[in-house]
XYZ file of C-alpha atoms in Angstrom:
716
model
C -30.522 29.275 -17.173
C -29.962 25.601 -17.701
C -32.227 23.206 -15.790
C -29.914 21.643 -13.264
C -32.035 18.720 -12.774
C -30.990 17.524 -16.247
C -27.285 17.850 -15.504
C -25.102 14.833 -14.515
C -21.447 15.086 -13.462
C -20.077 11.607 -13.172
C -16.823 9.674 -13.521
C -15.771 6.294 -14.680
C -13.436 4.625 -12.433
C -12.081 1.109 -12.073
C -9.002 -1.160 -12.046
C -6.560 -1.326 -14.957
C -8.107 -2.975 -18.074
C -11.728 -3.119 -16.798
C -12.692 -1.073 -19.877
C -13.085 2.502 -18.597
C -11.883 4.285 -21.767
C -13.735 1.794 -24.068
C -16.844 2.586 -22.187
C -16.273 6.329 -22.508
C -15.667 5.890 -26.219
C -19.093 4.254 -26.638
C -20.809 6.989 -24.660
C -19.316 9.570 -26.995
C -20.531 7.593 -29.953
C -24.007 7.251 -28.673
C -24.260 10.797 -27.808
C -23.245 11.834 -31.288
C -19.837 13.514 -30.209
C -17.858 11.244 -32.384
C -18.826 9.424 -35.514
C -16.319 6.558 -35.368
C -15.536 4.470 -32.416
C -11.757 4.582 -31.629
C -10.341 1.520 -29.852
C -7.711 1.671 -27.067
C -5.628 -1.151 -28.603
C -5.273 0.783 -31.742
C -4.186 3.946 -29.958
C -7.131 5.797 -31.278
C -9.437 6.461 -28.270
C -10.577 10.037 -27.885
C -9.865 10.511 -24.185
C -6.315 8.911 -24.393
C -4.807 11.768 -26.432
C -1.311 11.828 -24.979
C 1.491 10.147 -26.885
C 2.504 8.083 -23.817
C -1.229 6.846 -23.497
C -1.536 5.839 -27.108
C 1.797 3.835 -26.958
C 1.063 2.046 -23.793
C -2.675 1.641 -24.185
C -3.314 3.026 -20.642
C -4.839 6.211 -19.270
C -2.476 8.533 -17.447
C -4.487 11.712 -17.040
C -8.160 11.993 -16.320
C -9.867 13.557 -19.378
C -13.129 15.535 -19.176
C -15.751 15.304 -21.964
C -19.120 16.918 -22.178
C -22.057 15.527 -24.118
C -25.871 15.207 -24.239
C -27.946 12.127 -23.795
C -31.643 11.630 -24.618
C -33.750 10.032 -21.909
C -36.391 8.570 -21.478
C -36.831 6.844 -24.856
C -38.899 4.021 -26.168
C -36.738 1.044 -27.110
C -33.886 3.609 -27.685
C -35.872 5.841 -29.960
C -37.029 9.416 -29.193
C -40.612 10.089 -28.123
C -42.670 12.935 -26.569
C -41.207 12.512 -23.070
C -37.589 12.558 -24.271
C -35.478 15.426 -22.720
C -31.830 16.258 -23.357
C -29.549 15.523 -20.322
C -26.300 17.242 -20.083
C -23.333 15.028 -19.017
C -19.828 15.915 -17.770
C -17.844 12.805 -17.853
C -14.294 12.225 -16.536
C -12.476 9.176 -17.664
C -10.001 8.323 -14.834
C -6.862 6.143 -15.038
C -6.849 2.747 -13.409
C -3.148 2.450 -12.634
C -2.318 2.992 -8.884
C 0.605 5.336 -9.725
C -1.924 7.927 -11.032
C -4.310 7.470 -8.141
C -4.398 11.232 -7.464
C -6.078 11.694 -10.748
C -8.949 9.651 -9.550
C -8.794 11.364 -6.174
C -9.162 14.874 -7.546
C -11.931 13.744 -9.975
C -13.922 12.238 -7.112
C -13.770 15.463 -5.204
C -15.691 17.320 -7.899
C -18.104 14.651 -9.132
C -21.626 13.908 -7.981
C -21.711 10.296 -9.139
C -19.693 7.437 -10.407
C -19.950 4.354 -12.617
C -17.762 1.860 -10.884
C -16.634 -0.606 -13.585
C -15.687 -4.245 -12.797
C -14.443 -6.789 -15.150
C -16.752 -9.902 -15.222
C -13.668 -12.257 -15.358
C -11.512 -10.668 -12.682
C -14.143 -9.207 -10.292
C -13.067 -6.852 -7.499
C -9.410 -6.123 -8.054
C -6.942 -4.178 -5.712
C -7.346 -0.898 -7.533
C -11.181 -1.333 -7.450
C -10.779 -1.327 -3.680
C -8.675 1.851 -3.681
C -11.265 3.576 -6.024
C -14.024 2.486 -3.778
C -12.332 3.899 -0.716
C -11.815 7.226 -2.442
C -15.540 7.259 -3.416
C -16.438 6.576 0.202
C -14.176 9.430 1.359
C -16.059 11.992 -0.773
C -19.373 10.221 -0.211
C -19.952 9.754 -4.050
C -23.083 7.676 -5.033
C -22.218 4.941 -7.499
C -23.705 2.492 -9.930
C -21.799 -0.683 -10.536
C -21.332 -1.886 -14.143
C -19.822 -5.347 -14.813
C -18.175 -5.178 -18.099
C -16.608 -7.783 -20.397
C -19.586 -10.235 -20.120
C -18.584 -11.686 -23.552
C -15.256 -12.963 -22.289
C -14.398 -16.512 -21.258
C -14.940 -16.984 -17.541
C -17.400 -14.134 -17.164
C -19.663 -14.426 -14.074
C -21.924 -11.525 -13.256
C -23.319 -12.827 -9.851
C -19.803 -13.773 -8.701
C -18.778 -10.060 -9.006
C -21.985 -8.979 -7.148
C -20.980 -11.270 -4.287
C -17.463 -9.941 -4.340
C -18.743 -6.338 -4.164
C -20.833 -7.257 -1.152
C -18.028 -9.100 0.648
C -14.893 -7.334 -0.325
C -16.141 -3.731 -0.563
C -18.861 -4.076 2.135
C -21.475 -2.546 -0.117
C -25.104 -3.544 -0.545
C -24.888 -4.525 -4.194
C -28.266 -5.073 -5.722
C -28.649 -6.500 -9.376
C -31.089 -4.622 -11.563
C -30.396 -7.096 -14.460
C -29.418 -10.602 -15.095
C -27.322 -11.524 -18.144
C -28.776 -13.827 -20.929
C -26.111 -16.268 -21.790
C -22.484 -15.563 -21.010
C -19.164 -15.607 -22.803
C -19.642 -16.021 -26.582
C -23.434 -16.480 -26.133
C -23.977 -13.237 -24.213
C -26.866 -11.727 -26.110
C -28.676 -9.314 -23.734
C -30.053 -8.857 -20.258
C -33.286 -9.431 -18.349
C -34.459 -6.145 -16.819
C -35.712 -7.036 -13.333
C -37.722 -3.985 -12.963
C -39.647 -4.164 -16.187
C -39.442 -8.015 -16.281
C -38.517 -7.956 -19.908
C -35.628 -9.319 -21.839
C -33.524 -6.574 -23.589
C -31.666 -7.564 -26.847
C -29.539 -4.845 -28.426
C -29.531 -4.206 -32.069
C -26.198 -4.735 -33.702
C -27.033 -2.905 -36.887
C -27.379 0.472 -34.925
C -24.157 -0.314 -32.850
C -26.522 -1.007 -29.919
C -28.361 2.340 -30.071
C -31.791 0.714 -30.174
C -32.940 -2.513 -28.708
C -35.928 -4.830 -28.678
C -37.873 -6.164 -25.677
C -38.684 -9.839 -25.594
C -40.314 -12.148 -23.025
C -38.035 -13.754 -20.359
C -36.499 -16.951 -21.619
C -38.128 -19.986 -20.049
C -34.960 -21.443 -18.519
C -34.334 -18.217 -16.618
C -37.741 -17.727 -14.975
C -36.616 -19.219 -11.507
C -33.529 -17.087 -11.280
C -35.336 -13.963 -12.441
C -38.116 -14.434 -9.863
C -35.581 -14.911 -7.096
C -33.449 -11.798 -7.902
C -36.592 -9.702 -8.537
C -37.742 -10.624 -5.092
C -34.275 -9.645 -3.730
C -34.485 -6.273 -5.488
C -37.979 -5.464 -4.287
C -37.004 -6.458 -0.808
C -33.903 -4.284 -0.883
C -35.937 -1.390 -2.185
C -38.833 -1.946 0.274
C -36.321 -1.813 3.256
C -35.619 1.696 2.306
C -39.223 3.003 2.042
C -41.903 2.131 4.691
C -44.877 2.650 2.178
C -43.340 0.237 -0.136
C -42.747 -2.229 2.701
C -46.382 -2.329 3.494
C -47.205 -2.941 -0.234
C -44.509 -5.551 -0.325
C -46.055 -7.597 2.486
C -49.620 -7.295 0.967
C -48.720 -7.937 -2.637
C -45.137 -7.545 -3.946
C -46.457 -7.280 -7.547
C -48.505 -4.147 -6.647
C -45.319 -2.003 -6.528
C -45.204 -0.006 -9.678
C -42.225 0.637 -11.950
C -42.060 4.342 -11.049
C -42.054 3.588 -7.365
C -39.164 1.194 -7.711
C -37.079 3.625 -9.693
C -37.769 6.366 -7.166
C -36.816 4.241 -4.195
C -33.595 2.962 -5.954
C -32.748 6.559 -6.649
C -33.192 7.682 -3.099
C -31.226 4.698 -1.749
C -28.411 5.180 -4.238
C -28.011 8.859 -3.460
C -28.052 8.047 0.264
C -25.256 5.450 -0.372
C -27.360 2.690 1.086
C -27.372 0.502 -2.071
C -25.294 0.073 -5.186
C -27.423 -0.851 -8.305
C -25.497 -3.480 -10.363
C -25.754 -3.760 -14.179
C -23.830 -5.680 -16.786
C -22.833 -5.568 -20.374
C -19.954 -5.671 -22.805
C -18.737 -2.242 -23.903
C -16.534 -3.601 -26.660
C -19.538 -5.446 -28.096
C -21.766 -2.308 -27.686
C -24.075 -3.977 -25.228
C -25.267 -2.545 -21.969
C -23.719 0.897 -22.084
C -26.999 2.489 -23.162
C -28.926 1.109 -20.214
C -26.082 2.207 -17.993
C -26.552 5.764 -19.306
C -30.322 5.624 -18.706
C -29.431 4.440 -15.165
C -27.195 7.511 -14.718
C -30.088 9.727 -15.563
C -32.435 7.789 -13.340
C -30.434 7.047 -10.219
C -27.416 9.302 -9.956
C -27.884 12.751 -8.326
C -27.958 15.938 -10.385
C -26.092 18.887 -8.704
C -29.422 19.944 -6.983
C -29.865 16.516 -5.299
C -26.540 16.640 -3.507
C -25.996 18.239 -0.097
C -25.196 21.929 -0.105
C -21.473 22.600 -0.552
C -19.740 23.033 2.813
C -16.901 25.485 3.297
C -15.343 27.701 5.857
C -15.430 31.504 6.218
C -11.797 32.699 6.221
C -12.540 35.583 8.499
C -14.456 33.891 11.276
C -13.626 30.231 10.692
C -17.302 29.272 10.842
C -18.927 26.864 8.466
C -20.743 28.379 5.536
C -22.881 26.661 2.884
C -23.537 27.296 -0.813
C -26.661 26.125 -2.640
C -26.290 24.743 -6.174
C -28.002 27.732 -7.658
C -26.952 30.315 -10.241
C -28.277 33.195 -8.105
C -25.979 32.318 -5.116
C -22.605 33.964 -4.765
C -19.981 32.272 -7.081
C -17.759 29.453 -5.574
C -15.619 26.933 -7.391
C -12.793 24.464 -6.851
C -9.823 24.102 -9.218
C -9.092 20.515 -9.344
C -6.478 20.137 -12.113
C -3.962 22.259 -13.995
C -2.967 21.287 -17.441
C -0.586 22.921 -19.929
C -1.789 23.048 -23.604
C 0.734 23.929 -26.328
C -1.725 26.355 -28.018
C -3.755 27.964 -25.220
C -1.233 27.860 -22.415
C -2.304 26.868 -18.876
C -5.780 25.549 -18.261
C -7.325 25.288 -14.790
C -10.118 22.774 -14.635
C -12.767 23.794 -12.062
C -16.068 22.772 -10.819
C -18.589 25.550 -10.190
C -20.568 24.734 -7.030
C -22.771 27.881 -6.905
C -23.276 31.168 -8.659
C -22.568 32.427 -12.248
C -19.282 33.513 -13.796
C -18.939 35.315 -17.105
C -15.760 35.077 -19.176
C -13.505 38.084 -18.582
C -14.649 38.633 -15.044
C -12.599 38.530 -11.675
C -12.641 35.961 -9.050
C -10.758 35.778 -5.789
C -8.250 32.922 -5.231
C -8.528 32.238 -1.454
C -5.103 30.566 -1.247
C -3.034 33.489 -2.504
C -5.672 36.203 -1.446
C -5.349 37.809 -4.953
C -7.941 38.510 -7.523
C -7.611 36.483 -10.828
C -9.109 37.492 -14.086
C -10.573 34.592 -15.943
C -10.291 35.773 -19.558
C -11.888 32.825 -21.243
C -13.850 29.796 -20.155
C -13.714 26.548 -22.204
C -15.836 23.456 -22.270
C -13.419 20.564 -22.570
C -13.521 17.701 -24.983
C -10.468 15.581 -24.163
C -7.602 17.769 -25.304
C -9.795 20.176 -27.452
C -11.469 23.222 -26.113
C -14.674 24.938 -27.116
C -15.046 28.496 -25.731
C -18.299 29.362 -23.802
C -19.478 32.708 -22.602
C -20.313 31.828 -18.989
C -20.557 29.010 -16.445
C -23.169 28.249 -13.833
C -23.541 26.222 -10.694
C -23.225 22.533 -11.175
C -21.093 22.678 -14.362
C -17.286 21.753 -14.992
C -15.140 23.773 -17.312
C -11.590 25.028 -17.779
C -10.396 28.613 -17.260
C -7.681 30.349 -19.313
C -5.673 33.514 -18.739
C -5.044 33.446 -15.004
C -1.744 34.223 -13.360
C -1.425 31.677 -10.515
C -3.993 29.010 -9.707
C -2.930 25.600 -8.220
C -4.600 22.348 -7.753
C -7.074 22.572 -4.800
C -7.585 26.371 -4.785
C -10.879 27.770 -4.059
C -12.058 30.471 -6.458
C -14.957 32.652 -5.215
C -16.769 35.911 -5.280
C -14.492 38.557 -3.641
C -17.451 40.030 -1.591
C -18.488 36.606 -0.319
C -15.289 34.649 0.667
C -15.471 30.901 1.300
C -12.665 28.253 1.522
C -13.744 24.763 0.207
C -12.372 21.581 1.598
C -9.189 20.562 -0.147
C -8.380 17.120 -1.474
C -6.285 14.425 -0.003
C -2.851 13.952 -1.647
C -0.920 10.704 -0.855
C 2.763 10.666 0.041
C 5.311 9.718 -2.670
C 7.220 6.306 -2.184
C 9.841 6.253 -4.822
C 12.460 8.715 -6.078
C 14.816 9.091 -9.010
C 17.738 11.480 -9.418
C 17.868 13.477 -12.630
C 20.512 15.846 -14.105
C 20.599 17.890 -17.326
C 23.063 16.595 -19.992
C 24.264 19.942 -21.290
C 24.346 23.408 -19.984
C 21.577 24.487 -22.392
C 19.328 21.847 -20.662
C 19.728 23.353 -17.222
C 17.252 26.192 -17.627
C 14.878 24.151 -19.739
C 14.827 21.449 -17.059
C 13.911 23.956 -14.342
C 11.036 25.247 -16.465
C 9.878 21.769 -17.310
C 9.874 20.649 -13.640
C 8.060 23.751 -12.630
C 5.270 23.001 -15.104
C 5.004 19.394 -14.282
C 4.851 19.976 -10.422
C 2.095 22.453 -11.097
C 0.096 19.822 -13.117
C 0.668 16.913 -10.739
C 0.480 17.472 -6.962
C 1.990 13.948 -6.189
C 5.288 14.815 -7.910
C 7.723 16.343 -5.376
C 11.072 17.896 -6.205
C 14.063 18.531 -3.997
C 17.767 19.208 -4.566
C 20.223 16.790 -2.748
C 22.533 19.135 -0.757
C 25.606 16.803 -1.004
C 25.503 15.902 -4.716
C 23.554 18.861 -6.129
C 21.311 16.415 -8.021
C 17.660 17.050 -8.558
C 15.502 14.370 -6.930
C 12.118 13.707 -8.336
C 9.755 11.662 -5.951
C 6.502 10.191 -7.166
C 3.934 7.330 -6.703
C 5.687 4.567 -8.492
C 8.082 3.440 -11.214
C 5.600 3.998 -14.049
C 4.669 7.396 -12.753
C 8.357 8.615 -12.715
C 9.064 6.969 -16.137
C 6.180 8.971 -17.712
C 7.375 12.203 -15.990
C 10.929 11.769 -17.485
C 9.455 10.816 -20.844
C 7.292 13.952 -20.920
C 10.311 16.061 -20.043
C 12.078 14.650 -23.117
C 9.186 14.926 -25.505
C 7.187 17.892 -24.434
C 9.922 20.166 -23.166
C 12.790 18.882 -25.268
C 15.039 18.468 -22.240
C 17.898 15.872 -22.460
C 18.528 14.408 -19.069
C 20.473 11.573 -17.380
C 18.524 9.633 -14.784
C 19.775 7.456 -11.992
C 18.261 4.276 -10.651
C 15.040 4.563 -8.761
C 15.499 5.008 -4.953
C 13.136 4.054 -2.163
C 11.654 6.803 0.023
C 12.678 5.550 3.423
C 11.593 7.295 6.654
C 12.961 7.225 10.211
C 11.250 6.994 13.671
C 12.219 6.931 17.289
C 11.616 3.787 19.477
C 11.609 5.207 23.058
C 11.118 8.378 25.080
C 14.330 9.879 26.539
C 15.104 12.989 28.606
C 17.859 15.357 27.538
C 19.278 18.737 28.371
C 20.846 20.921 25.711
C 22.750 24.169 26.325
C 23.844 26.469 23.581
C 26.509 29.008 24.705
C 28.459 31.162 22.352
C 30.007 34.204 23.993
C 32.840 35.637 22.180
C 32.803 39.348 22.738
C 29.842 41.496 21.787
C 26.342 39.994 21.896
C 26.471 36.218 22.381
C 24.128 33.368 21.961
C 22.595 31.548 24.926
C 19.720 28.936 25.165
C 19.129 26.072 27.525
C 16.251 23.622 27.171
C 15.343 20.484 29.024
C 12.918 18.158 27.247
C 11.687 14.666 26.432
C 11.893 13.237 22.836
C 10.459 10.065 21.377
C 7.463 8.523 19.396
C 4.287 10.481 19.277
C 1.266 9.193 21.279
C -1.083 6.820 19.614
C -4.238 8.735 20.754
C -2.742 12.002 19.406
C -1.985 10.285 16.057
C -5.611 8.921 15.711
C -6.945 12.367 16.291
C -4.515 14.197 14.038
C -4.193 11.945 11.025
C -2.275 14.184 8.652
C 0.231 15.415 11.313
C 3.551 13.918 12.329
C 4.866 16.231 15.014
C 3.327 16.354 18.509
C 4.709 19.335 20.568
C 3.870 19.777 24.197
C 4.879 22.717 26.233
C 4.940 21.903 29.946
C 6.873 24.847 31.277
C 5.429 26.588 34.275
C 6.884 29.504 35.992
C 8.404 31.116 33.015
C 11.800 29.503 33.020
C 11.731 30.172 29.267
C 9.710 33.227 28.107
C 6.611 32.489 25.983
C 7.938 34.304 22.992
C 10.826 31.728 22.529
C 8.542 28.644 22.548
C 7.516 28.907 18.806
C 11.280 29.142 17.889
C 11.961 25.854 19.852
C 8.954 24.252 17.940
C 10.288 25.526 14.646
C 13.781 24.129 15.419
C 12.523 20.705 16.118
C 10.073 20.656 13.201
C 12.645 21.740 10.635
C 15.074 19.080 11.891
C 12.518 16.280 11.215
C 13.210 16.574 7.544
C 16.680 14.999 8.020
C 16.825 12.222 10.531
C 19.804 11.055 12.543
C 20.408 7.669 10.926
C 20.557 8.252 7.159
C 19.084 11.678 6.676
C 15.557 10.588 5.856
C 12.433 12.457 7.196
C 11.340 11.404 10.696
C 7.826 10.112 11.157
C 5.564 10.720 14.245
C 7.724 12.511 16.737
C 6.857 13.881 20.100
C 8.730 16.605 22.051
C 7.728 17.645 25.535
C 9.528 20.692 26.969
C 9.754 20.559 30.702
C 12.333 23.195 31.780
C 15.091 25.438 30.668
C 16.778 28.839 31.267
C 17.674 31.938 29.395
C 19.913 35.007 29.471
C 18.504 38.520 29.556
C 20.803 39.918 27.001
C 22.225 36.918 24.895
C 18.980 34.919 24.526
C 16.860 35.431 21.355
C 14.591 33.338 19.148
C 17.367 32.380 16.835
C 19.435 30.953 19.812
C 16.550 28.720 20.900
C 15.937 27.464 17.283
C 19.661 26.560 16.926
C 19.680 24.993 20.300
C 16.515 22.816 19.374
C 18.291 21.745 16.182
C 21.485 20.710 18.058
C 19.268 18.963 20.678
C 17.568 16.931 17.935
C 20.903 15.578 16.606
C 22.325 14.619 19.987
C 19.085 13.413 21.694
C 17.777 11.635 18.557
C 20.734 9.244 18.593
C 19.820 8.006 22.054
C 16.074 7.638 21.488
C 16.509 4.316 19.666
C 16.105 5.614 16.107
C 14.872 3.059 13.474
C 14.774 3.041 9.770
C 11.256 2.557 8.213
C 10.681 1.165 4.737
C 7.615 1.291 2.544
C 5.702 -1.968 2.382
C 3.463 -2.571 -0.715
C 0.394 -4.494 -1.032
C 0.914 -6.911 -4.041
C -1.540 -9.114 -5.788
C -0.400 -11.710 -8.357
C -2.801 -13.603 -10.681
C -1.096 -16.692 -12.075
C -1.986 -20.106 -13.737
C -1.829 -23.005 -11.352
C 1.412 -24.465 -12.697
C 3.488 -21.347 -11.782
C 2.099 -21.094 -8.372
C 5.177 -22.543 -6.535
C 7.694 -20.495 -8.498
C 5.781 -17.265 -7.863
C 5.307 -17.824 -4.169
C 9.006 -18.943 -3.795
C 10.053 -15.655 -5.528
C 7.883 -13.521 -3.230
C 9.431 -15.242 -0.208
C 12.880 -14.461 -1.540
C 11.886 -10.769 -1.740
C 10.917 -10.833 1.994
C 7.249 -11.027 1.171
C 4.621 -11.947 3.759
C 1.989 -14.155 2.034
C -1.524 -13.097 3.174
C -3.929 -15.381 1.316
C -4.760 -17.185 -1.768
C -7.987 -17.740 -3.585
C -8.765 -19.148 -7.045
C -10.644 -17.386 -9.905
C -11.539 -20.141 -12.414
C -8.189 -21.831 -13.245
C -6.107 -18.919 -12.097
C -4.729 -18.504 -8.516
C -4.636 -15.085 -6.827
C -1.804 -14.579 -4.378
C -1.952 -11.593 -1.972
C 1.297 -10.559 -0.233
C 2.941 -7.577 1.510
C 6.366 -7.027 0.092
C 8.953 -4.285 0.826
C 9.227 -1.839 -2.113
C 13.015 -2.029 -2.158
C 12.667 -5.722 -3.293
C 10.027 -5.065 -5.985
C 12.291 -3.258 -8.569
C 12.056 -4.994 -11.890
C 9.520 -7.439 -10.518
C 7.199 -7.267 -13.582
C 9.960 -8.554 -15.872
C 10.993 -11.249 -13.443
C 7.392 -12.455 -13.139
C 6.999 -12.590 -16.904
C 10.053 -14.853 -17.199
C 8.814 -17.187 -14.307
C 5.322 -17.655 -15.866
C 6.193 -17.409 -19.653
C 4.313 -14.050 -19.597
C 1.089 -15.459 -18.337
C 0.975 -14.003 -14.764
C 0.085 -10.369 -14.014
C 0.651 -8.295 -10.875
C -0.549 -5.128 -9.336
C 0.947 -3.200 -6.406
C -0.068 -0.264 -4.222
C 1.310 1.363 -1.135
C 0.115 -0.209 2.202
C 2.227 1.211 5.125
C 5.709 1.825 6.623
C 7.408 -0.884 8.713
C 10.838 -0.995 10.521
C 13.544 -2.330 8.160
C 15.570 -5.302 9.242
C 18.967 -4.578 10.665
C 21.093 -5.717 7.619
C 18.955 -3.658 5.289
C 19.089 -0.595 7.635
C 23.001 -0.914 7.858
C 23.262 -1.036 4.066
C 21.073 2.075 3.630
C 23.102 3.874 6.336
C 26.338 2.929 4.774
C 25.149 4.188 1.377
C 23.999 7.483 2.801
C 27.005 7.986 4.980
C 27.470 11.639 5.400
C 23.808 12.541 4.792
C 23.070 12.574 8.473
C 25.447 15.186 9.581
C 27.254 14.323 12.703
C 28.105 17.310 14.865
C 30.945 15.413 16.787
């Protein structure tokens, strides 16, 4: 059995271009897994193996790699204390369109290196990643990368992490020099300057005394560090007041570790991955401060039979429990299911129970992943991450467990799609191929939704953004050899009701033989705010206020179902309805002619007629946009955002660049990147992510309704 204390499962997450993949590449080189460093801009990085990733120089799917790191060392060289630590690293995408890749990685990781660019600081996607890590309570280390770039400022980023992310960021290092003169760091715990050796690609380093001109700053930040650590531990607090210098190195490390695992502090480090500086100390920090599977709380799940909470310890002797967090199709091995084993032991070729389907699955082979290559292993134990091959049906988020000890683990959060595109096969031969391709892609990507438009017969793909859909269509063409025509991207609107109204609906069809009869009196309108805050993921509030049995109990579920299914097609333009409340107050029935079907049909007809009176409004998705632009283009950029119905929310400056934050409707943002390039001679950049839904202005709503005439079926 492997020593779980020497195991670390962590991810690398950050905004676009902060250097995640470059950092992962360095880690693989240092741990001896690759012999030549591949650069992203050359399309040669190990973890960016998809064609689309190489071309665009971005990460699209999260890639898992396993490696070993030797720690502790003396100046980067092995000694008697050195042990082999086992790492499972997941390199995640930074682009907001692939946010689910980060989400599902967070769910299964024990720790995280949050990367920040020393020039750009905390960017919009850094905030998203941070929120995701908070959601799954993942301890993290901050690493400020790109210290060698012009405008790099480590302490500025530390301040931003405190202010914008609300985290208690504590620097463990200070950089020596910046930009071109960045040579190394001062370690505030050891009080030594660390200079990395270029000859060994930064594998080894030397320790020097602290430069004279930095002594004041070092003393100040050292005091800050000791204070932050002492706050966390009472014994240290006493020592701190008596003599701050009496606190030993080991005590500081231990206190930082506890405080990091407890999410009380975020240790901050700096370096430049591209120049091979700082990654090594960050890996040492991973061993030192991030939790092993044993240090994390026991995994919580639900007993499917009783509904009570059950816990699993990270131990190989416990019953087996794992979570499948990603499905991938490999051209040679077929379907792979990535899973994290939380407890127990699983041999290749044995059976597990899939709690979603209730069926037993045979896991014929278990693979250790190395980007897109697989190395078979005989078994997997608690705390490890691997991929399974040879199963029939496993989906993202399924719990796999021992059939005699069932448990259901918490699933992950999947955001709603905001943009759609219509696709159709070019030839008859492509029809079947397209069906297969879509089925595989939907299985891999839980944010991709597919529906068929009833009126046009087109297949509508919905996803997280333009880039997301572009890559999906590109993959269909390349991987699955499907030739397709695609339409323009469409915005995913929603509808909602503005006021509560009362209505009575009677369904009466009696034409010889058994007829249909249902009669319901109800209120329909927007859902209560209190109810929405309690039920965050639900959109339909159903209240049954019938007393005295004017409608028998067995028909109530049918009424509920009738209203709920009608919500998928609103009364204005056929878009789904958001947050609706229905309260049944009265009604009547017929002894012979009433049945569940009659009440369901009556509820559907009631939704159509009553919905039109309940002040229906069209909602449009609003995006959070951040533009970084040189000063001289400021006026043009803000003017353009105003033209796009944008609400400017704030501006601040980063060096000689201006950062503009705004909320803009998605329908106005198509082709924005191209427009921004031409406004700023290619110097401005923008990022956008979904914020919320807002009522659309009348002229826009009328336009959308006219376009979709006939989608909202009138029953007149």
